[in-house]
PDB file of C-alpha atoms in Angstrom:
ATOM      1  CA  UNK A   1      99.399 201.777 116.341  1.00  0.00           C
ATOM      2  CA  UNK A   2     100.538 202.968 112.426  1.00  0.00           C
ATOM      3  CA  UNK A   3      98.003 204.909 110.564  1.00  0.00           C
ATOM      4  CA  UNK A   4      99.369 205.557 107.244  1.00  0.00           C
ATOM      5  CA  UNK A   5      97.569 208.469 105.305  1.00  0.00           C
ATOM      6  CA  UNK A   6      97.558 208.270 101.112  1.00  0.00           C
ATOM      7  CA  UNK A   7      97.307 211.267  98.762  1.00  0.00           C
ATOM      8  CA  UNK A   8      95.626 212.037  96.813  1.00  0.00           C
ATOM      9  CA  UNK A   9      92.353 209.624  96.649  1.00  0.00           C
ATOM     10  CA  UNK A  10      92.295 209.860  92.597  1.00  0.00           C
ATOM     11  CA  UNK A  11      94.712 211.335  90.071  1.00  0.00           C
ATOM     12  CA  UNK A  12      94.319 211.273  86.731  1.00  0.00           C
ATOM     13  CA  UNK A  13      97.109 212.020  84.160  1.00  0.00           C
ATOM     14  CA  UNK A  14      97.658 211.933  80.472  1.00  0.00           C
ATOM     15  CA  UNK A  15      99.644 208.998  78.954  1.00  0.00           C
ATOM     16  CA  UNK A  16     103.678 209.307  79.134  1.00  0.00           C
ATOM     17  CA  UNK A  17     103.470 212.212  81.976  1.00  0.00           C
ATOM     18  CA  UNK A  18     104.567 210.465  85.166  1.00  0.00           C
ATOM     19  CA  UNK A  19     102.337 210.043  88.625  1.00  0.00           C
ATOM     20  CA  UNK A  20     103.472 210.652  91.809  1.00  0.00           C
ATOM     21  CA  UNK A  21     101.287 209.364  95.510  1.00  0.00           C
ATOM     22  CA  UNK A  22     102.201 210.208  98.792  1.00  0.00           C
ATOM     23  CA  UNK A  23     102.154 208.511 101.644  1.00  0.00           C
ATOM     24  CA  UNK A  24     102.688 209.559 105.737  1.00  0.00           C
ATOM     25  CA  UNK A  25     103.227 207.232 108.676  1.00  0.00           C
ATOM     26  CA  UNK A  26     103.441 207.948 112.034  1.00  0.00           C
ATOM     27  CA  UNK A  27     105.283 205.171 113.327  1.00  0.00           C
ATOM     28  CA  UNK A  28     108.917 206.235 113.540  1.00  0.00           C
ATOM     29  CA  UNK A  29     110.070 202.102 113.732  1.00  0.00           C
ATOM     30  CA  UNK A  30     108.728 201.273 110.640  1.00  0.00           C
ATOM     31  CA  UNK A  31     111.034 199.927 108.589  1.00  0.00           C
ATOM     32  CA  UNK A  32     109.316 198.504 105.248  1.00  0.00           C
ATOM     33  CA  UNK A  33     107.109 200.081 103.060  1.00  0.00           C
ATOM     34  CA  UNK A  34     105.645 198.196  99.965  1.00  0.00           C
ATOM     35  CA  UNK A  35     103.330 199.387  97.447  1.00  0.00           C
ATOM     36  CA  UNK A  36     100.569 197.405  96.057  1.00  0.00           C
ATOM     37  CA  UNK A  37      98.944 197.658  92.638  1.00  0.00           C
ATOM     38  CA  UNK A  38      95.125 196.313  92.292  1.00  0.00           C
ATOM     39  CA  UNK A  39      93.642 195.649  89.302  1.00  0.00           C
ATOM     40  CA  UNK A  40      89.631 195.683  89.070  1.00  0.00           C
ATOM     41  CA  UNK A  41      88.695 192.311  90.494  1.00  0.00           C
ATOM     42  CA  UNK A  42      91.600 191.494  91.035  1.00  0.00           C
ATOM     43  CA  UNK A  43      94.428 190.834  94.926  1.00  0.00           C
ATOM     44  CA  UNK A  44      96.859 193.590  95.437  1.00  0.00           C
ATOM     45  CA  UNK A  45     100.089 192.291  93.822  1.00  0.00           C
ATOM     46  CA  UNK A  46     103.332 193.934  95.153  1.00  0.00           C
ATOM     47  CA  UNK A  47     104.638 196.705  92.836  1.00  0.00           C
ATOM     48  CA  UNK A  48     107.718 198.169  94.882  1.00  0.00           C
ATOM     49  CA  UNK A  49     108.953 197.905  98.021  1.00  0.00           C
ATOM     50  CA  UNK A  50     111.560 200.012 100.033  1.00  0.00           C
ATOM     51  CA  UNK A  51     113.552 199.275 103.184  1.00  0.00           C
ATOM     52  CA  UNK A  52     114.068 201.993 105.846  1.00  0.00           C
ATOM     53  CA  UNK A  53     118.131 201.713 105.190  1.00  0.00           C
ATOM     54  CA  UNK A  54     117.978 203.111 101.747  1.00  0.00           C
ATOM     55  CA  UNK A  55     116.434 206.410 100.434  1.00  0.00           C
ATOM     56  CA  UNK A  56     114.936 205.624  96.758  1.00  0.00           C
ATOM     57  CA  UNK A  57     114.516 202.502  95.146  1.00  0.00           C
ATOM     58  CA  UNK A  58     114.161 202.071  91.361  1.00  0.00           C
ATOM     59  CA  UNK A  59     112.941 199.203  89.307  1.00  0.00           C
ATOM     60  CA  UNK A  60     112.211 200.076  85.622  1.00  0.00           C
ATOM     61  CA  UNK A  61     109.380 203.006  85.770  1.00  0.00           C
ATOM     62  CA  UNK A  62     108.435 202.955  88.918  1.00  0.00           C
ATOM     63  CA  UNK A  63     110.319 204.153  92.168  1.00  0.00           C
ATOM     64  CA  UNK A  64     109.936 204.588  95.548  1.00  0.00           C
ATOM     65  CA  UNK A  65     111.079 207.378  97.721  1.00  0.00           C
ATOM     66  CA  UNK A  66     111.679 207.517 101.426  1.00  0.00           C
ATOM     67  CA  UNK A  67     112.068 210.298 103.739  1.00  0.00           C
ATOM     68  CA  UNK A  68     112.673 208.771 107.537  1.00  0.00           C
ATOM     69  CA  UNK A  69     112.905 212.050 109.098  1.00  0.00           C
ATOM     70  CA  UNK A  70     109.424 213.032 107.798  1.00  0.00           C
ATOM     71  CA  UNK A  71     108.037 209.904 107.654  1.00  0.00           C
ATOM     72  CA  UNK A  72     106.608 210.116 104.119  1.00  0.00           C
ATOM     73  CA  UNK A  73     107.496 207.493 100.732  1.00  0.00           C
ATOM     74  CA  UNK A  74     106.157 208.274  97.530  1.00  0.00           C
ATOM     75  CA  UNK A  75     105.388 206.074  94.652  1.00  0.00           C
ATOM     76  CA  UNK A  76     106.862 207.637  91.410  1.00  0.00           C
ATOM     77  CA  UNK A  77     105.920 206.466  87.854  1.00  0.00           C
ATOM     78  CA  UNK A  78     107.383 207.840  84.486  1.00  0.00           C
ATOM     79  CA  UNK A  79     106.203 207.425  81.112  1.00  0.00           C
ATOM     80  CA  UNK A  80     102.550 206.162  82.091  1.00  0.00           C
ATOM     81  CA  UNK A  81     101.148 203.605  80.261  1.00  0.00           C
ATOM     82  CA  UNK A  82      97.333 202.814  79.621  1.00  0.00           C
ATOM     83  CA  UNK A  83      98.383 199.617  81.889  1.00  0.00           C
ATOM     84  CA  UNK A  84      99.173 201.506  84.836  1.00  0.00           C
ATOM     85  CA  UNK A  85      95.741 202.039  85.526  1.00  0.00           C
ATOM     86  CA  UNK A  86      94.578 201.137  88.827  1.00  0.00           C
ATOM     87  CA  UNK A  87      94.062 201.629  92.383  1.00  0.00           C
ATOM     88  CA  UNK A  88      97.748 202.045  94.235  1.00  0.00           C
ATOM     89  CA  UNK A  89      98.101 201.140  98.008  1.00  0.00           C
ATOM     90  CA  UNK A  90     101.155 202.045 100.235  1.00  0.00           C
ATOM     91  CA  UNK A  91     101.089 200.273 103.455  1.00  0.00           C
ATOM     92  CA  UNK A  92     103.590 200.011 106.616  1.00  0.00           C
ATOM     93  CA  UNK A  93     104.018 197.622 109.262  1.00  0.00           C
ATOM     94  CA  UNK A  94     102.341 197.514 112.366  1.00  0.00           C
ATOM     95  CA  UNK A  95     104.249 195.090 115.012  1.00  0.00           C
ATOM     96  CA  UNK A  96     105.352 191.793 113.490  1.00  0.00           C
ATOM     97  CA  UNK A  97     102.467 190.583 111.915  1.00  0.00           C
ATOM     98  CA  UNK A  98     100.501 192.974 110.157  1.00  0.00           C
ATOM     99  CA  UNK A  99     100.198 195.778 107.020  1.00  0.00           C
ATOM    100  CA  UNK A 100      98.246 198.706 107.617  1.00  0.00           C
ATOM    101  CA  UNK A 101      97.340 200.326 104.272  1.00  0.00           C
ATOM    102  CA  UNK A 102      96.262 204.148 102.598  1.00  0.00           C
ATOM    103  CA  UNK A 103      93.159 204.719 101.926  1.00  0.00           C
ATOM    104  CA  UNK A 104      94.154 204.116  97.922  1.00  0.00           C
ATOM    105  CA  UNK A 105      94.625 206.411  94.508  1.00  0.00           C
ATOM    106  CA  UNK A 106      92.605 205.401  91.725  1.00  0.00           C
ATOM    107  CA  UNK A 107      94.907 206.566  88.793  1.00  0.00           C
ATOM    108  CA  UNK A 108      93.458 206.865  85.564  1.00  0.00           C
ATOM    109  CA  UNK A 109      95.874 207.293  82.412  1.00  0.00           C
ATOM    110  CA  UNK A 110      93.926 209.323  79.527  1.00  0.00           C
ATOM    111  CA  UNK A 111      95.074 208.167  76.033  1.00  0.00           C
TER     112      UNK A 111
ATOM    113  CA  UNK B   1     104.881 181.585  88.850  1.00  0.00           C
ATOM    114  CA  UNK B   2     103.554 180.516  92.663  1.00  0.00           C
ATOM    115  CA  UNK B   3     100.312 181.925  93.498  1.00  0.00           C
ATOM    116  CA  UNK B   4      98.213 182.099  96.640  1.00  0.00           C
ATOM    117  CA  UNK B   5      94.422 180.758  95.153  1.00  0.00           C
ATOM    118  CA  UNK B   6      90.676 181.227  96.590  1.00  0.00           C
ATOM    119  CA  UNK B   7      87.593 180.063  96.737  1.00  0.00           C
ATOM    120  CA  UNK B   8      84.852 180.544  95.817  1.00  0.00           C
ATOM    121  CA  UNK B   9      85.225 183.827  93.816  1.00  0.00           C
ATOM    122  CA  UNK B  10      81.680 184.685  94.907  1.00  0.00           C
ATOM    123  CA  UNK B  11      79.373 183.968  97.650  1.00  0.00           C
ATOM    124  CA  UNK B  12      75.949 185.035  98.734  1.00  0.00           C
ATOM    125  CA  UNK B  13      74.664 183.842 101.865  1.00  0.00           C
ATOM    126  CA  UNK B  14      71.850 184.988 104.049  1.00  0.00           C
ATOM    127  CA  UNK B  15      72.320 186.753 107.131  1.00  0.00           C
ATOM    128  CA  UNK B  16      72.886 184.379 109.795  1.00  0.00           C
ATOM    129  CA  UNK B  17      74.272 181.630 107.821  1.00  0.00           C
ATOM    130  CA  UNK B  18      77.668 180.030 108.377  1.00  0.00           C
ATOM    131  CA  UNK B  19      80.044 181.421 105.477  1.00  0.00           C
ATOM    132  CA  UNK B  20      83.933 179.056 105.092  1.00  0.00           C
ATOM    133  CA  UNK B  21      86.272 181.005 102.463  1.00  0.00           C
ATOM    134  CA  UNK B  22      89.183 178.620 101.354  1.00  0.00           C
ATOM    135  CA  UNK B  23      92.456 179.708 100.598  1.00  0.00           C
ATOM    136  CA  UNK B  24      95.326 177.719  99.295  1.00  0.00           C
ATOM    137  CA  UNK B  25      98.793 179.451 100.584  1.00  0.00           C
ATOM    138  CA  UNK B  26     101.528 179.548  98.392  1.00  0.00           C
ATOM    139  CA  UNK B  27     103.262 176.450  99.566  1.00  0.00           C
ATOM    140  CA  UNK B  28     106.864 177.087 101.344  1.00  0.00           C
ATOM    141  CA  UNK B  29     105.201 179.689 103.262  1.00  0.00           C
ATOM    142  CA  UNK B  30     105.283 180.053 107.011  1.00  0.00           C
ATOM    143  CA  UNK B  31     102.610 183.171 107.815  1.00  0.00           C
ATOM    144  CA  UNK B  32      99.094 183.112 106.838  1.00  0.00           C
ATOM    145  CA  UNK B  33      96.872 186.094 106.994  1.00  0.00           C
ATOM    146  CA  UNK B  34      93.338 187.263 105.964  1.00  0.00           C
ATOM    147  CA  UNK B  35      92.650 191.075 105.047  1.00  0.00           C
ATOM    148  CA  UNK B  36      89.228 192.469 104.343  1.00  0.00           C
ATOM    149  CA  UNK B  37      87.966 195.165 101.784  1.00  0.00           C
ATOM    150  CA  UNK B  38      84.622 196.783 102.186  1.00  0.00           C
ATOM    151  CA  UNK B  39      83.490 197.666  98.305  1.00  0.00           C
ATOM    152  CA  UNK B  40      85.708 200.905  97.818  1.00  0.00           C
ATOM    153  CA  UNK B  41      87.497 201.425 101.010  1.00  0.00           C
ATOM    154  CA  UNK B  42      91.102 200.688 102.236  1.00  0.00           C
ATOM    155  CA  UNK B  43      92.460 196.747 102.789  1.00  0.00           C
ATOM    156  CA  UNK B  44      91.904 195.723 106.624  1.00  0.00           C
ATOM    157  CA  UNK B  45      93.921 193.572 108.789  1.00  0.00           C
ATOM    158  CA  UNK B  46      91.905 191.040 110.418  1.00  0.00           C
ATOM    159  CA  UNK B  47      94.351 188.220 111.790  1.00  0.00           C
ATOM    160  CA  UNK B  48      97.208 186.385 111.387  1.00  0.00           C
ATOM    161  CA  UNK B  49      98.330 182.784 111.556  1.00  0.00           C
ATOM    162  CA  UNK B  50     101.845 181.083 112.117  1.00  0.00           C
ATOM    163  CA  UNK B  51     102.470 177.564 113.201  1.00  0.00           C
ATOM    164  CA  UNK B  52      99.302 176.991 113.467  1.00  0.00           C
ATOM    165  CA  UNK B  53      97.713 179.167 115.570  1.00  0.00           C
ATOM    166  CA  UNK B  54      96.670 182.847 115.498  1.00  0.00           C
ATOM    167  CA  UNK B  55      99.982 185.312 116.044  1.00  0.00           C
ATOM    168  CA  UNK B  56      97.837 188.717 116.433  1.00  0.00           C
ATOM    169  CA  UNK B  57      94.044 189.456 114.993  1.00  0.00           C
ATOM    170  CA  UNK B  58      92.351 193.073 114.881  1.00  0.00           C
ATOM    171  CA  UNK B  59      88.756 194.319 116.453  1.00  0.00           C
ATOM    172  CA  UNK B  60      87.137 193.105 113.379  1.00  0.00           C
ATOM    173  CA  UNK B  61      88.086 189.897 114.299  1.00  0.00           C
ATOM    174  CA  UNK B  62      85.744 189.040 117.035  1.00  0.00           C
ATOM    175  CA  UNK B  63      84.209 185.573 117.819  1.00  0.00           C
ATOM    176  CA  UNK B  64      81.974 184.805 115.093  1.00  0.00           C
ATOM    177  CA  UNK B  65      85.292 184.399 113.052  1.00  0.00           C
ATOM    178  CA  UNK B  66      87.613 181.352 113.014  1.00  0.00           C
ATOM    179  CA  UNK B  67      90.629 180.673 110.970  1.00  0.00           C
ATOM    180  CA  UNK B  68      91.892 176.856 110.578  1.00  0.00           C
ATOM    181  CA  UNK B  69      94.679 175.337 108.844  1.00  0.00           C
ATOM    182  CA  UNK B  70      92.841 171.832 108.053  1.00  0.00           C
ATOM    183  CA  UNK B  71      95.954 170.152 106.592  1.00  0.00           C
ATOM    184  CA  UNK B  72      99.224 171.022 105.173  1.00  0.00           C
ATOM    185  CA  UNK B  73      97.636 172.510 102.679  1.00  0.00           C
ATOM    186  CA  UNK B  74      93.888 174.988 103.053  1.00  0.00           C
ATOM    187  CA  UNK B  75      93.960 177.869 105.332  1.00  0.00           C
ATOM    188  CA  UNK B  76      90.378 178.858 105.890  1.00  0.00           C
ATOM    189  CA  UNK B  77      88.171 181.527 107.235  1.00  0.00           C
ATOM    190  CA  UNK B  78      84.919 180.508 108.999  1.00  0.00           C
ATOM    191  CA  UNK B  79      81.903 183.245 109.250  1.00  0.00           C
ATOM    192  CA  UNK B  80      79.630 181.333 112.072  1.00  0.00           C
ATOM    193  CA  UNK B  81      76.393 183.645 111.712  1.00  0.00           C
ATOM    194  CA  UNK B  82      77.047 186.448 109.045  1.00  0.00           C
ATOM    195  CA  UNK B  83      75.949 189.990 108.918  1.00  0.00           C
ATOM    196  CA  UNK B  84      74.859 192.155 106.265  1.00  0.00           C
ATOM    197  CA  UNK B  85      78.113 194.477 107.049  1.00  0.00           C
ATOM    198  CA  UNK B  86      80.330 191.041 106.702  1.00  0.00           C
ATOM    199  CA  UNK B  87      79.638 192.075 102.881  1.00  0.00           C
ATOM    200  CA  UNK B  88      83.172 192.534 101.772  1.00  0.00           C
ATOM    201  CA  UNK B  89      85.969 191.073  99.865  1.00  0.00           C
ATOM    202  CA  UNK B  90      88.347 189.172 101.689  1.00  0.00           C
ATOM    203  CA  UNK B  91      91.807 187.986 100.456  1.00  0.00           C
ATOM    204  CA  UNK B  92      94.259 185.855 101.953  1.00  0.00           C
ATOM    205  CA  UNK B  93      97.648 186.227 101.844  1.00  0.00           C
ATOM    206  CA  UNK B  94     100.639 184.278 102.604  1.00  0.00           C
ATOM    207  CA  UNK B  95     104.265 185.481 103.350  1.00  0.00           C
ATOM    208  CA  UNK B  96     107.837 183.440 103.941  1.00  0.00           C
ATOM    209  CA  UNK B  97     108.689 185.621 106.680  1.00  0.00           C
ATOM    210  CA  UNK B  98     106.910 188.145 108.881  1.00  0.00           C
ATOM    211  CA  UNK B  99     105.173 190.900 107.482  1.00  0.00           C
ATOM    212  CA  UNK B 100     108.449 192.956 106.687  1.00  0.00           C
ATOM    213  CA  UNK B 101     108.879 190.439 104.084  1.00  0.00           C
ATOM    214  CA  UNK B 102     106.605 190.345 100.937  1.00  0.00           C
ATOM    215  CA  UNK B 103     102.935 189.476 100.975  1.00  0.00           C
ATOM    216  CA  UNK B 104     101.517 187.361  98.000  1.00  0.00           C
ATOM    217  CA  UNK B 105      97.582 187.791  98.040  1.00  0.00           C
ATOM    218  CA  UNK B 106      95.050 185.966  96.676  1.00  0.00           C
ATOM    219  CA  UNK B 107      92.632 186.945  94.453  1.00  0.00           C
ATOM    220  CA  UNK B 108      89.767 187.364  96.847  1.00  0.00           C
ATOM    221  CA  UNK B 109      86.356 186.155  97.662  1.00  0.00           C
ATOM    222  CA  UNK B 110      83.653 188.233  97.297  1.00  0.00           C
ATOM    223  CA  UNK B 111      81.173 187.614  99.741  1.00  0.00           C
ATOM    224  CA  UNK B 112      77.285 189.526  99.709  1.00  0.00           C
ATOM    225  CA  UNK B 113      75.015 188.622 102.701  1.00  0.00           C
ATOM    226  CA  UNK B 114      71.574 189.436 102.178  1.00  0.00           C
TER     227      UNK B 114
END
């Protein structure tokens, strides 16, 4: 099955530098891979989400990045915010019916 | 903006006792799906549900769980005799199309068996 691995597990980084987490997959027929943003207490709610027939997606100041051959995406965001605090999940499909998630980055933005 | 909504927000229980979480899916929605998170670990798949019955479930889902799709409307999950490691949150989601498409989750029940 897909095991998707997440790096790094926390990452913190000063307000209006930008964040970048990684994500591997290992299952070379994936072929969507979203990115979910929890807030404490709160559902993941979809941030970003890339297709495996494009090779960066942009919306705003976050991106996605995906390299088939290596099976890795990253999550990319510029000019952090206080608001951008929380715990980011990349996940990839596994058969028809299911996400498999990382593990999860709790990023911090210092003011 | 649609949402997918749960209840309750919060339930303790006692070990062994019968736990239903409710979930109302976001209405024009086809695929119905409960994940799991264990306080500060990764979300977990536990099963799926299309045209009303189960489409694929994971180990976790063994048989002291049930899903049920009541009416048009509630999608639930039943705990029949709860353990102290059912102690998780547990969101449901709902999705137009398979899980390629977007998932819209729920808010989540937190449940605490003692």
């Amino acid at each position: 099955g897909e095991n998707v691995e997440q790096h790094p597990s926390t990452l913190s980084v000063q307000e209006g530098d930008s964040a970048v987490i990684k994500c591997t997959y290992s299952d070379s027929a994936s072929n969507y891979f979203p990115w979910y943003k929890q807030e404490l207490g709160k559902g993941p709610q979809l941030i970003i989400d890339i297709r495996s027939n494009v090779g960066e997606k942009k919306d705003q100041r976050i991106a996605v990045t995906l390299n088939k051959t290596a099976k890795h995406f990253s999550l990319h965001i510029t000019e952090t915010q206080p608001e951008d605090s929380a715990v980011y999940f990349c996940a990839a499909p596994e058969g028809a019916q299911k996400l498999v998630f990382g593990q999860g980055t709790r990023l911090t933005i210092n003011p | 903006e649609p949402e997918v909504t749960q209840t309750p927000s919060h339930q303790v229980t006692q070990m062994g006792q019968e736990v239903i979480l409710r979930c109302v899916p976001i209405s024009n929605h086809l695929y119905f799906y409960w994940y799991r998170q264990i306080l500060g670990q990764k979300v977990e798949f536990l099963v799926s549900f299309y045209n009303n019955e189960i489409s694929e479930k994971s180990e976790i889902f063994d048989d002291q769980f049930s899903v049920e799709r009541p009416d048009g409307s509630n999608f639930t999950l039943k705990i029949r005799s709860t353990k102290l490691e059912d102690s998780a949150m547990y969101f449901c989601a709902s999705s137009l199309g398979r899980s390629s498409g977007e998932l819209f989750f729920g808010e989540g029940s937190r449940l605490t068996v003692l």
